[in-house]
CSV table of N, CA and C in Angstrom, one decimal:
chain,number,residue,atom,x,y,z
A,1146,MET,N,5.5,6.8,17.4
A,1146,MET,CA,6.0,6.2,16.1
A,1146,MET,C,5.0,5.2,15.6
A,1147,SER,N,4.3,5.6,14.4
A,1147,SER,CA,3.2,4.9,13.8
A,1147,SER,C,3.7,4.2,12.7
A,1148,ILE,N,3.6,2.8,12.6
A,1148,ILE,CA,4.0,2.0,11.5
A,1148,ILE,C,2.6,1.3,11.1
A,1149,THR,N,2.3,1.4,9.8
A,1149,THR,CA,1.0,0.7,9.4
A,1149,THR,C,1.7,-0.6,8.5
A,1150,ARG,N,1.0,-1.6,8.7
A,1150,ARG,CA,1.3,-2.9,7.8
A,1150,ARG,C,0.3,-2.9,6.7
A,1151,ILE,N,0.7,-3.1,5.5
A,1151,ILE,CA,-0.2,-3.4,4.4
A,1151,ILE,C,-0.4,-4.6,4.0
A,1152,SER,N,-1.7,-5.0,3.8
A,1152,SER,CA,-2.0,-6.4,3.2
A,1152,SER,C,-3.2,-6.2,2.1
A,1153,THR,N,-3.0,-6.7,1.1
A,1153,THR,CA,-4.1,-6.8,0.2
A,1153,THR,C,-4.1,-8.0,-0.5
A,1154,PRO,N,-5.5,-8.6,-0.9
A,1154,PRO,CA,-5.6,-9.8,-1.6
A,1154,PRO,C,-5.2,-9.7,-3.1
A,1155,ASN,N,-4.8,-8.5,-3.5
A,1155,ASN,CA,-4.5,-8.3,-5.0
A,1155,ASN,C,-3.0,-8.4,-5.2
A,1156,ALA,N,-2.4,-8.9,-4.2
A,1156,ALA,CA,-0.9,-9.4,-4.2
A,1156,ALA,C,-0.7,-10.6,-3.5
A,1157,PRO,N,0.4,-11.5,-3.9
A,1157,PRO,CA,0.6,-12.8,-3.2
A,1157,PRO,C,0.7,-12.5,-1.5
A,1158,LYS,N,0.1,-13.5,-0.9
A,1158,LYS,CA,0.0,-13.4,0.5
A,1158,LYS,C,1.6,-13.8,0.9
A,1159,PRO,N,2.0,-13.0,1.9
A,1159,PRO,CA,3.4,-13.3,2.4
A,1159,PRO,C,3.6,-14.9,2.8
A,1160,ALA,N,4.7,-15.3,2.4
A,1160,ALA,CA,4.9,-16.9,2.8
A,1160,ALA,C,5.8,-17.0,3.9
A,1161,GLY,N,6.1,-15.8,4.6
A,1161,GLY,CA,7.0,-15.8,5.7
A,1161,GLY,C,6.5,-14.7,6.7
A,1162,HIS,N,7.2,-14.5,7.6
A,1162,HIS,CA,7.0,-13.6,8.6
A,1162,HIS,C,7.4,-12.0,8.4
A,1163,TYR,N,6.7,-11.6,7.5
A,1163,TYR,CA,6.7,-10.2,6.9
A,1163,TYR,C,5.3,-9.7,6.3
A,1164,ALA,N,5.3,-8.4,6.2
A,1164,ALA,CA,4.2,-7.7,5.7
A,1164,ALA,C,4.4,-7.6,4.1
A,1165,GLN,N,3.3,-7.3,3.4
A,1165,GLN,CA,3.5,-7.0,2.0
A,1165,GLN,C,4.2,-5.6,1.8
A,1166,ALA,N,4.0,-4.7,2.7
A,1166,ALA,CA,4.4,-3.4,3.0
A,1166,ALA,C,4.4,-2.9,4.2
A,1167,THR,N,5.1,-1.8,4.6
A,1167,THR,CA,4.8,-1.1,5.7
A,1167,THR,C,4.9,0.4,5.4
A,1168,VAL,N,4.2,1.2,6.0
A,1168,VAL,CA,4.2,2.6,5.8
A,1168,VAL,C,4.7,3.3,7.1
A,1169,HIS,N,5.6,4.3,6.9
A,1169,HIS,CA,6.1,5.0,8.1
A,1169,HIS,C,6.4,6.5,7.6
A,1170,HIS,N,6.1,7.5,8.2
A,1170,HIS,CA,6.3,8.8,7.9
A,1170,HIS,C,6.1,9.2,6.4
A,1171,GLY,N,5.0,8.7,5.8
A,1171,GLY,CA,4.7,9.0,4.4
A,1171,GLY,C,5.4,8.3,3.4
A,1172,THR,N,6.2,7.2,3.7
A,1172,THR,CA,6.9,6.4,2.8
A,1172,THR,C,6.4,4.9,2.9
A,1173,VAL,N,6.4,4.4,1.8
A,1173,VAL,CA,5.8,2.9,1.6
A,1173,VAL,C,7.1,2.1,1.3
A,1174,TYR,N,7.2,1.0,2.1
A,1174,TYR,CA,8.4,0.0,1.8
A,1174,TYR,C,7.7,-1.2,1.4
A,1175,VAL,N,7.9,-1.6,0.1
A,1175,VAL,CA,7.2,-2.7,-0.4
A,1175,VAL,C,8.3,-3.8,-0.4
A,1176,ALA,N,7.8,-5.1,0.2
A,1176,ALA,CA,8.5,-6.3,0.4
A,1176,ALA,C,8.9,-6.8,-1.0
A,1177,GLY,N,9.9,-7.5,-1.2
A,1177,GLY,CA,10.3,-8.2,-2.4
A,1177,GLY,C,9.0,-9.0,-3.0
A,1178,GLN,N,8.7,-8.8,-4.3
A,1178,GLN,CA,7.7,-9.4,-5.0
A,1178,GLN,C,8.3,-10.4,-6.1
A,1179,LEU,N,7.7,-11.5,-6.2
A,1179,LEU,CA,8.1,-12.5,-7.1
A,1179,LEU,C,7.0,-12.6,-8.2
A,1180,ALA,N,7.1,-13.5,-9.1
A,1180,ALA,CA,6.2,-13.5,-10.1
A,1180,ALA,C,5.1,-14.6,-9.8
A,1181,ILE,N,4.3,-14.3,-8.7
A,1181,ILE,CA,3.3,-15.3,-8.1
A,1181,ILE,C,2.0,-14.7,-8.3
A,1182,ASP,N,1.1,-15.4,-8.9
A,1182,ASP,CA,-0.3,-15.2,-9.2
A,1182,ASP,C,-1.0,-14.9,-7.8
A,1183,PRO,N,-1.5,-13.7,-7.4
A,1183,PRO,CA,-2.2,-13.6,-6.1
A,1183,PRO,C,-3.4,-14.4,-5.9
A,1184,ALA,N,-4.1,-14.7,-7.1
A,1184,ALA,CA,-5.3,-15.4,-7.1
A,1184,ALA,C,-5.0,-16.9,-6.7
A,1185,THR,N,-4.0,-17.5,-7.2
A,1185,THR,CA,-3.8,-18.8,-7.2
A,1185,THR,C,-2.7,-19.2,-6.1
A,1186,GLY,N,-1.8,-18.2,-6.0
A,1186,GLY,CA,-0.5,-18.4,-5.2
A,1186,GLY,C,0.5,-19.3,-5.8
A,1187,GLN,N,0.3,-19.4,-7.2
A,1187,GLN,CA,1.2,-20.4,-8.0
A,1187,GLN,C,2.2,-19.4,-8.6
A,1188,SER,N,3.5,-20.0,-8.6
A,1188,SER,CA,4.6,-19.3,-9.3
A,1188,SER,C,4.3,-19.3,-11.0
A,1189,LEU,N,4.6,-18.1,-11.5
A,1189,LEU,CA,4.7,-17.9,-12.9
A,1189,LEU,C,6.0,-18.2,-13.5
A,1190,LEU,N,6.2,-19.4,-14.1
A,1190,LEU,CA,7.5,-19.8,-14.4
A,1190,LEU,C,7.7,-19.7,-16.0
A,1191,GLY,N,7.1,-18.6,-16.4
A,1191,GLY,CA,7.1,-18.2,-17.9
A,1191,GLY,C,8.4,-17.6,-18.3
A,1192,SER,N,8.4,-16.8,-19.4
A,1192,SER,CA,9.4,-16.1,-19.8
A,1192,SER,C,9.8,-14.9,-18.8
A,1193,ILE,N,10.9,-14.4,-19.0
A,1193,ILE,CA,11.4,-13.3,-18.1
A,1193,ILE,C,10.5,-12.1,-18.3
A,1194,GLU,N,9.9,-11.9,-19.4
A,1194,GLU,CA,9.0,-10.7,-19.6
A,1194,GLU,C,7.7,-11.1,-18.9
A,1195,GLU,N,7.2,-12.1,-18.9
A,1195,GLU,CA,6.0,-12.4,-18.2
A,1195,GLU,C,6.3,-12.4,-16.6
A,1196,GLN,N,7.3,-13.0,-16.2
A,1196,GLN,CA,7.8,-12.9,-14.7
A,1196,GLN,C,7.9,-11.4,-14.2
A,1197,THR,N,8.5,-10.5,-15.1
A,1197,THR,CA,8.8,-9.2,-14.7
A,1197,THR,C,7.4,-8.5,-14.6
A,1198,GLU,N,6.5,-8.6,-15.5
A,1198,GLU,CA,5.3,-7.9,-15.5
A,1198,GLU,C,4.5,-8.5,-14.3
A,1199,ARG,N,4.4,-9.6,-14.0
A,1199,ARG,CA,3.7,-10.2,-12.8
A,1199,ARG,C,4.3,-9.6,-11.5
A,1200,ALA,N,5.6,-9.5,-11.4
A,1200,ALA,CA,6.2,-9.1,-10.2
A,1200,ALA,C,5.9,-7.4,-10.1
A,1201,LEU,N,5.9,-6.8,-11.1
A,1201,LEU,CA,5.7,-5.3,-11.1
A,1201,LEU,C,4.1,-5.1,-10.8
A,1202,ARG,N,3.3,-5.9,-11.3
A,1202,ARG,CA,1.8,-5.8,-11.1
A,1202,ARG,C,1.5,-6.1,-9.5
A,1203,ASN,N,2.3,-6.9,-9.0
A,1203,ASN,CA,2.2,-7.1,-7.5
A,1203,ASN,C,2.6,-6.0,-6.8
A,1204,VAL,N,3.8,-5.5,-7.1
A,1204,VAL,CA,4.3,-4.1,-6.4
A,1204,VAL,C,3.2,-3.2,-6.6
A,1205,GLU,N,2.7,-3.0,-7.8
A,1205,GLU,CA,1.6,-1.9,-8.0
A,1205,GLU,C,0.4,-2.2,-7.2
A,1206,ALA,N,-0.1,-3.4,-7.0
A,1206,ALA,CA,-1.2,-3.6,-6.2
A,1206,ALA,C,-1.0,-3.3,-4.7
A,1207,ILE,N,0.3,-3.6,-4.3
A,1207,ILE,CA,0.5,-3.2,-2.9
A,1207,ILE,C,0.6,-1.7,-2.7
A,1208,LEU,N,1.2,-1.0,-3.7
A,1208,LEU,CA,1.3,0.3,-3.7
A,1208,LEU,C,0.0,1.1,-3.6
A,1209,HIS,N,-0.9,0.6,-4.4
A,1209,HIS,CA,-2.4,1.2,-4.3
A,1209,HIS,C,-3.0,0.8,-3.1
A,1210,ALA,N,-2.9,-0.3,-2.6
A,1210,ALA,CA,-3.3,-0.6,-1.2
A,1210,ALA,C,-2.8,0.4,-0.1
A,1211,ALA,N,-1.6,0.9,-0.2
A,1211,ALA,CA,-1.0,1.7,0.8
A,1211,ALA,C,-1.3,3.1,0.5
A,1212,GLY,N,-1.9,3.6,-0.8
A,1212,GLY,CA,-2.1,4.9,-1.1
A,1212,GLY,C,-1.1,5.5,-1.9
A,1213,SER,N,-0.5,4.7,-2.7
A,1213,SER,CA,0.6,5.2,-3.5
A,1213,SER,C,0.5,4.6,-4.9
A,1214,ASP,N,1.3,4.9,-5.8
A,1214,ASP,CA,1.5,4.2,-7.2
A,1214,ASP,C,2.7,4.5,-7.7
A,1215,PHE,N,2.9,4.1,-8.9
A,1215,PHE,CA,4.2,4.1,-9.6
A,1215,PHE,C,4.5,5.6,-9.9
A,1216,ALA,N,3.8,6.5,-9.9
A,1216,ALA,CA,4.1,8.0,-10.1
A,1216,ALA,C,5.0,8.5,-8.8
A,1217,HIS,N,4.8,7.7,-7.8
A,1217,HIS,CA,5.5,8.1,-6.4
A,1217,HIS,C,6.7,7.1,-6.2
A,1218,LEU,N,7.1,6.4,-7.0
A,1218,LEU,CA,8.2,5.6,-6.7
A,1218,LEU,C,9.5,6.5,-6.5
A,1219,LEU,N,10.3,6.1,-5.5
A,1219,LEU,CA,11.5,6.7,-5.0
A,1219,LEU,C,12.7,5.7,-5.3
A,1220,LYS,N,12.5,4.4,-5.2
A,1220,LYS,CA,13.6,3.6,-5.4
A,1220,LYS,C,13.2,2.3,-5.7
A,1221,VAL,N,13.8,1.6,-6.7
A,1221,VAL,CA,13.3,0.1,-7.0
A,1221,VAL,C,14.6,-0.7,-7.1
A,1222,ASN,N,14.6,-1.9,-6.5
A,1222,ASN,CA,15.6,-2.8,-6.4
A,1222,ASN,C,15.1,-4.1,-7.2
A,1223,ILE,N,15.8,-4.5,-8.2
A,1223,ILE,CA,15.5,-5.6,-9.1
A,1223,ILE,C,16.7,-6.6,-9.0
A,1224,TYR,N,16.3,-7.9,-8.6
A,1224,TYR,CA,17.2,-8.9,-8.5
A,1224,TYR,C,16.9,-9.8,-9.6
A,1225,VAL,N,17.9,-10.4,-10.4
A,1225,VAL,CA,17.7,-11.3,-11.4
A,1225,VAL,C,18.8,-12.5,-11.3
A,1226,THR,N,18.3,-13.5,-11.8
A,1226,THR,CA,19.2,-14.6,-11.7
A,1226,THR,C,20.3,-14.7,-13.0
A,1227,ASP,N,20.1,-13.8,-13.9
A,1227,ASP,CA,21.0,-13.9,-15.1
A,1227,ASP,C,21.0,-12.4,-15.6
A,1228,ILE,N,22.2,-11.7,-15.5
A,1228,ILE,CA,22.1,-10.3,-15.9
A,1228,ILE,C,22.0,-10.2,-17.4
A,1229,ALA,N,22.2,-11.4,-18.0
A,1229,ALA,CA,21.8,-11.3,-19.6
A,1229,ALA,C,20.5,-11.1,-19.8
A,1230,MET,N,19.5,-11.2,-19.0
A,1230,MET,CA,18.1,-11.0,-19.1
A,1230,MET,C,17.8,-9.5,-18.9
A,1231,TRP,N,18.8,-8.6,-18.5
A,1231,TRP,CA,18.6,-7.2,-18.2
A,1231,TRP,C,17.8,-6.5,-19.4
A,1232,PRO,N,18.1,-6.6,-20.6
A,1232,PRO,CA,17.5,-5.9,-21.6
A,1232,PRO,C,16.0,-6.1,-21.7
A,1233,ALA,N,15.6,-7.5,-21.6
A,1233,ALA,CA,14.3,-7.9,-21.6
A,1233,ALA,C,13.5,-7.2,-20.3
A,1234,VAL,N,14.1,-7.4,-19.2
A,1234,VAL,CA,13.6,-6.9,-17.9
A,1234,VAL,C,13.3,-5.4,-18.1
A,1235,ASN,N,14.4,-4.6,-18.5
A,1235,ASN,CA,14.4,-3.3,-18.6
A,1235,ASN,C,13.2,-2.7,-19.6
A,1236,ALA,N,13.1,-3.4,-20.6
A,1236,ALA,CA,12.0,-3.2,-21.7
A,1236,ALA,C,10.6,-3.2,-20.9
A,1237,VAL,N,10.4,-4.2,-20.3
A,1237,VAL,CA,9.1,-4.5,-19.6
A,1237,VAL,C,8.9,-3.5,-18.6
A,1238,TYR,N,9.9,-3.3,-17.7
A,1238,TYR,CA,9.9,-2.2,-16.6
A,1238,TYR,C,9.5,-0.9,-17.2
A,1239,ALA,N,10.2,-0.5,-18.3
A,1239,ALA,CA,9.8,1.0,-18.9
A,1239,ALA,C,8.3,1.0,-19.4
A,1240,ARG,N,7.8,-0.1,-20.0
A,1240,ARG,CA,6.4,-0.2,-20.5
A,1240,ARG,C,5.5,0.0,-19.3
A,1241,VAL,N,5.8,-1.0,-18.3
A,1241,VAL,CA,4.7,-1.0,-17.2
A,1241,VAL,C,4.8,0.3,-16.3
A,1242,VAL,N,6.0,0.6,-15.9
A,1242,VAL,CA,6.1,1.8,-15.0
A,1242,VAL,C,6.0,3.1,-15.6
A,1243,GLY,N,6.3,3.2,-16.9
A,1243,GLY,CA,5.9,4.4,-17.6
A,1243,GLY,C,7.1,5.4,-17.5
A,1244,SER,N,6.7,6.6,-17.5
A,1244,SER,CA,7.8,7.8,-17.7
A,1244,SER,C,8.5,7.9,-16.3
A,1245,GLN,N,7.9,7.5,-15.3
A,1245,GLN,CA,8.8,7.6,-14.0
A,1245,GLN,C,10.1,7.0,-14.1
A,1246,MET,N,11.1,7.8,-13.5
A,1246,MET,CA,12.4,7.1,-13.4
A,1246,MET,C,12.9,7.3,-12.1
A,1247,PRO,N,12.6,6.4,-11.0
A,1247,PRO,CA,13.1,6.4,-9.7
A,1247,PRO,C,14.6,5.9,-9.6
A,1248,ALA,N,15.3,6.2,-8.6
A,1248,ALA,CA,16.5,5.7,-8.3
A,1248,ALA,C,16.3,4.1,-8.5
A,1249,ARG,N,17.3,3.4,-9.1
A,1249,ARG,CA,17.0,1.9,-9.2
A,1249,ARG,C,18.4,1.1,-9.1
A,1250,ALA,N,18.3,0.0,-8.6
A,1250,ALA,CA,19.5,-1.0,-8.5
A,1250,ALA,C,19.2,-2.3,-9.2
A,1251,VAL,N,20.1,-2.9,-10.0
A,1251,VAL,CA,19.8,-4.0,-10.5
A,1251,VAL,C,21.1,-5.0,-9.9
A,1252,VAL,N,20.5,-6.2,-9.2
A,1252,VAL,CA,21.4,-7.0,-8.6
A,1252,VAL,C,21.4,-8.5,-9.2
A,1253,PRO,N,22.4,-8.8,-9.6
A,1253,PRO,CA,22.5,-10.3,-10.1
A,1253,PRO,C,22.5,-11.2,-8.9
A,1254,VAL,N,21.7,-12.3,-8.8
A,1254,VAL,CA,22.0,-13.2,-7.7
A,1254,VAL,C,21.9,-14.6,-8.2
A,1255,PRO,N,22.2,-15.6,-7.4
A,1255,PRO,CA,22.5,-17.0,-7.9
A,1255,PRO,C,21.2,-17.7,-8.1
A,1256,ALA,N,20.3,-17.4,-7.2
A,1256,ALA,CA,19.0,-18.2,-7.2
A,1256,ALA,C,18.0,-17.4,-6.5
A,1257,LEU,N,16.6,-17.6,-6.7
A,1257,LEU,CA,15.5,-17.1,-6.1
A,1257,LEU,C,14.6,-18.2,-5.6
A,1258,ASN,N,13.6,-17.8,-4.7
A,1258,ASN,CA,12.7,-18.9,-4.4
A,1258,ASN,C,11.8,-19.3,-5.6
A,1259,HIS,N,11.4,-20.6,-5.4
A,1259,HIS,CA,10.4,-21.1,-6.3
A,1259,HIS,C,11.0,-21.3,-7.9
A,1260,GLY,N,12.3,-21.2,-7.9
A,1260,GLY,CA,12.9,-21.3,-9.3
A,1260,GLY,C,12.7,-20.1,-10.2
A,1261,LEU,N,12.1,-19.0,-9.6
A,1261,LEU,CA,11.8,-17.8,-10.4
A,1261,LEU,C,13.0,-17.1,-10.7
A,1262,SER,N,13.0,-16.1,-11.7
A,1262,SER,CA,14.1,-15.5,-12.3
A,1262,SER,C,14.2,-14.0,-11.8
A,1263,ILE,N,13.2,-13.5,-11.1
A,1263,ILE,CA,13.2,-12.0,-10.8
A,1263,ILE,C,12.4,-11.7,-9.5
A,1264,GLU,N,13.0,-10.8,-8.8
A,1264,GLU,CA,12.4,-10.4,-7.7
A,1264,GLU,C,12.5,-8.8,-7.5
A,1265,ILE,N,11.5,-8.2,-7.1
A,1265,ILE,CA,11.4,-6.7,-7.2
A,1265,ILE,C,10.9,-6.1,-5.8
A,1266,ASP,N,11.7,-5.2,-5.2
A,1266,ASP,CA,11.2,-4.5,-4.0
A,1266,ASP,C,11.1,-3.1,-4.4
A,1267,ALA,N,10.5,-2.2,-3.6
A,1267,ALA,CA,10.4,-0.8,-4.0
A,1267,ALA,C,10.1,0.2,-2.8
A,1268,ILE,N,10.5,1.3,-2.8
A,1268,ILE,CA,10.1,2.4,-1.8
A,1268,ILE,C,9.4,3.5,-2.5
A,1269,ALA,N,8.3,4.0,-2.0
A,1269,ALA,CA,7.5,5.1,-2.6
A,1269,ALA,C,7.0,5.9,-1.7
A,1270,ALA,N,6.7,7.1,-2.1
A,1270,ALA,CA,6.1,8.2,-1.2
A,1270,ALA,C,4.7,7.9,-1.3
A,1271,LEU,N,3.8,8.2,-0.2
A,1271,LEU,CA,2.4,8.2,-0.2
A,1271,LEU,C,2.0,9.5,-1.1
A,1272,LYS,N,0.7,9.2,-1.8
A,1272,LYS,CA,0.1,10.2,-2.5
A,1272,LYS,C,-0.2,11.4,-1.5
A,1273,SER,N,-0.2,12.6,-2.0
A,1273,SER,CA,-0.5,13.7,-1.1
A,1273,SER,C,-2.0,14.0,-1.0
């Protein structure tokens, strides 16, 4: 059983005991990504649109490092601190991810680390 752990400087360094992603049997499991600038390690406490795009770009960087991309997404989980932000999140998600429509869940949560408003994790297939 081979499990590959993914690490890229193009996404935030894990702040705990976990990998940015793991790959097993052709599937990439991306850890939850916040709106953290990978270059500085600083939280992006801007608008929900800015936070959503940063979190998605972090997911994208990890997917690329693993040998995948948005076109191979299978499942995305989005955690938001206020469900009223959903229309703005969905608009940014559609623009950034494009025409791909993987399975998706949106989960309202009371709070996230660093005072941020969104966290995104994903599962994707490797490119063939």
